[in-house]
Structures are given as C-alpha cells and as structure tokens.
Short mmCIF file of C-alpha atoms in Angstrom, two decimals:
data_model
loop_
_atom_site.label_atom_id
_atom_site.label_comp_id
_atom_site.label_asym_id
_atom_site.label_seq_id
_atom_site.Cartn_x
_atom_site.Cartn_y
_atom_site.Cartn_z
CA MET A 17 0.02 -0.22 0.22
CA MET A 18 2.62 2.37 0.29
CA ALA A 19 5.01 1.90 -2.79
CA LYS A 20 1.33 2.91 -4.59
CA ALA A 21 0.89 5.83 -2.30
CA LEU A 22 4.37 6.62 -3.06
CA LEU A 23 3.82 5.91 -6.54
CA ILE A 24 1.32 7.91 -6.89
CA ILE A 25 3.25 10.83 -5.13
CA LEU A 26 5.77 10.06 -7.80
CA GLY A 27 3.30 9.73 -10.79
CA PHE A 28 1.60 13.13 -10.10
CA SER A 29 5.14 15.52 -9.49
CA SER A 30 6.55 14.24 -12.43
CA GLY A 31 3.75 14.82 -14.18
CA VAL A 32 3.87 18.54 -13.03
CA VAL A 33 7.90 18.95 -13.47
CA VAL A 34 7.37 17.60 -17.55
CA SER A 35 4.31 19.51 -18.05
CA ALA A 36 5.67 22.80 -16.84
CA GLY A 37 9.14 21.80 -18.69
CA VAL A 38 7.19 21.37 -21.58
CA PHE A 39 5.06 24.28 -21.31
CA ALA A 40 7.95 26.02 -21.23
CA PHE A 41 9.42 24.95 -23.87
CA ILE A 42 6.56 25.43 -25.99
CA ALA A 43 6.22 29.10 -24.83
CA ALA A 44 9.56 29.76 -25.36
CA ILE A 45 9.07 28.96 -28.90
CA GLY A 46 5.71 30.86 -29.38
CA ILE A 47 3.22 28.21 -30.77
CA ILE A 48 0.42 29.08 -28.79
CA PRO A 49 0.36 32.84 -29.28
CA ARG A 50 0.96 32.41 -33.27
CA MET A 51 -1.34 29.18 -33.51
CA ALA A 52 -4.42 31.73 -31.66
CA GLN A 53 -3.66 34.34 -34.24
CA ARG A 54 -3.64 32.05 -37.28
CA SER A 55 -6.81 30.99 -36.51
CA ILE A 56 -8.20 33.55 -34.88
CA THR A 57 -8.68 32.47 -31.97
CA GLU A 58 -7.03 34.90 -29.64
CA LYS A 59 -9.75 34.17 -26.55
CA TYR A 60 -8.86 31.18 -26.46
CA ILE A 61 -5.36 31.20 -24.94
CA PRO A 62 -5.83 30.14 -22.08
CA LEU A 63 -8.07 27.25 -22.37
CA TYR A 64 -4.68 26.28 -24.87
CA GLU A 65 -2.74 26.40 -22.04
CA ASP A 66 -4.46 24.62 -19.54
CA ILE A 67 -5.42 21.86 -22.38
CA ILE A 68 -1.67 21.41 -22.64
CA LEU A 69 -0.68 21.29 -19.60
CA LEU A 70 -3.75 18.13 -18.55
CA GLY A 71 -2.02 16.67 -21.62
CA GLY A 72 1.31 16.51 -19.97
CA LEU A 73 0.08 15.40 -16.88
CA PHE A 74 -2.25 12.97 -18.35
CA GLY A 75 0.47 11.84 -20.71
CA THR A 76 3.13 11.27 -17.22
CA ILE A 77 0.08 9.88 -15.14
CA THR A 78 -0.19 6.47 -18.21
CA MET A 79 3.56 6.15 -18.38
CA PHE A 80 3.24 5.20 -14.58
CA ILE A 81 0.03 3.35 -14.44
CA ASP A 82 -0.88 0.31 -16.87
CA PHE A 83 -3.28 2.09 -18.85
CA ARG A 84 -4.64 1.06 -22.11
CA LEU A 85 -7.34 2.63 -24.65
CA PRO A 86 -9.80 0.51 -25.97
CA PRO A 87 -8.83 -1.01 -29.52
CA ILE A 88 -11.82 1.12 -31.25
CA PRO A 89 -10.75 2.28 -34.10
CA ILE A 90 -12.02 5.82 -33.93
CA LEU A 91 -10.75 6.27 -31.05
CA VAL A 92 -7.23 5.41 -32.09
CA GLY A 93 -8.13 7.90 -34.99
CA GLY A 94 -8.61 10.41 -33.28
CA TYR A 95 -5.19 10.31 -30.92
CA ALA A 96 -2.69 9.52 -33.22
CA LEU A 97 -4.79 12.76 -35.84
CA ALA A 98 -3.93 14.72 -32.33
CA ILE A 99 -1.07 13.57 -31.46
CA GLY A 100 0.33 14.30 -35.10
CA ILE A 101 -1.63 17.70 -35.17
CA PHE A 102 0.82 18.78 -32.31
CA ILE A 103 4.08 17.14 -33.80
CA GLY A 104 3.62 18.71 -37.24
CA VAL A 105 3.05 21.91 -35.60
CA LEU A 106 5.67 21.63 -32.73
CA ALA A 107 8.45 20.73 -35.39
CA MET A 108 7.06 23.96 -37.92
CA ALA A 109 7.35 26.01 -34.82
CA LEU A 110 10.92 24.88 -33.93
CA ALA A 111 11.47 25.17 -37.53
CA GLU A 112 9.82 28.82 -37.99
CA VAL A 113 12.25 29.88 -35.06
CA LEU A 114 15.73 28.55 -36.10
CA ASN A 115 14.82 30.32 -39.16
CA VAL A 116 15.36 27.00 -40.87
CA MET A 117 13.29 27.69 -44.27
CA PRO A 118 14.23 31.27 -45.27
CA ILE A 119 17.78 30.02 -44.79
CA LEU A 120 17.47 26.68 -46.53
CA LEU A 121 15.28 29.20 -49.65
CA ARG A 122 18.07 30.94 -49.54
CA ARG A 123 20.92 28.53 -50.19
CA SER A 124 18.70 26.35 -52.59
CA ARG A 125 17.37 29.57 -54.38
CA ILE A 126 13.56 28.09 -54.97
CA ALA A 127 12.01 31.05 -55.46
CA LYS A 128 8.35 29.30 -56.26
CA GLY A 129 6.63 26.29 -55.10
CA LEU A 130 7.67 26.80 -51.15
CA PRO A 131 3.73 25.75 -50.05
CA TRP A 132 3.97 22.26 -52.02
CA MET A 133 7.53 21.88 -50.87
CA LEU A 134 5.95 22.38 -46.93
CA LEU A 135 3.13 19.67 -48.42
CA CYS A 136 5.78 17.03 -49.38
CA PHE A 137 7.60 17.28 -46.04
CA ALA A 138 3.80 16.83 -43.89
CA LEU A 139 3.15 14.05 -46.57
CA GLY A 140 6.32 12.05 -46.06
CA LYS A 141 6.39 12.17 -42.27
CA MET A 142 3.05 11.34 -42.36
CA LEU A 143 3.82 8.20 -44.99
CA GLY A 144 7.19 7.39 -43.10
CA SER A 145 4.95 7.37 -39.87
CA ILE A 146 2.46 4.90 -41.31
CA LEU A 147 5.22 2.80 -42.37
CA TYR A 148 6.78 2.30 -39.19
CA PHE A 149 3.18 1.73 -37.93
CA CYS A 150 2.02 -0.77 -40.19
CA VAL A 151 4.49 -2.91 -41.63
CA ASP A 152 5.63 -5.13 -40.03
CA GLY A 153 9.48 -5.73 -38.79
CA PHE A 154 9.73 -1.60 -38.53
CA TYR A 155 7.76 -1.80 -34.97
CA VAL A 156 8.60 -4.19 -32.72
CA VAL A 157 6.58 -3.89 -29.04
#
C-alpha cells in the first residue's frame, strides 16, 4: 500500500515537472500565440495553455499506470491525429524559430513552390509514420 502511494506521489510530481517543462518550451518558441493568431482564436489562449498542461499530466500518469485505450478504431484514429497535429505544429514552429526555411530557400535558390515543398515534407512524414506502424518489422513492441 505504501509503495502504491509513493508511486502516485512520484507520478503526480513527475507530471507537474514534465508539464511545466513542456509548457515552458512551447511558450518559449511562441507556438500558442502564433497558432491562436492564425486561427483567430486569441481569446482562447488560457484554455489552450490549460489543455497542454493537462495533456502533459495525463501523459505522465499513463507512463506510471498500466493504462490502455480500448482498441476502438475511432478512438485510436482520433488519438493518432491529435498526436500528429501536435508534433507537426511543434516541428514547424521550431523550424520557424530557428529560421530553417529562409536559410533553406536562400541556399537552394527556390523562388516558387514553397507551399508544395512544405506539403511534401508533411506527406513524407505521414508516409514514414504509416510505414513504421503498419509494416511488420518496422515497429516492435
């Protein structure tokens, strides 16, 4: 009983620390205000911050507790979509902060087709993820 209580305290404490670190990183690269500005939802920024914090806590708790989602295709698909959107937005925000795209465009002398290039990056990442998870031999549990 004491061990379980200690694990609960440890899990909660870890969740708080991880969530704070993730949120600080996301706030430092400015992903929340930028996404809110682009989607014209600036009034929901506090809600976005709370959801990110709760997501970090939930993710940490699921690492410590043997928790599995039921294999309902709509749940699995929704979860995969949400994770994919988060990682894609985070990667693009980090690339934007590091000025990767302007440097790449300047060095490669690409004047046209930037939207198509970004679409190809995203589709390539999606195809790689699908191969990784769906083809035997790529993903081992």
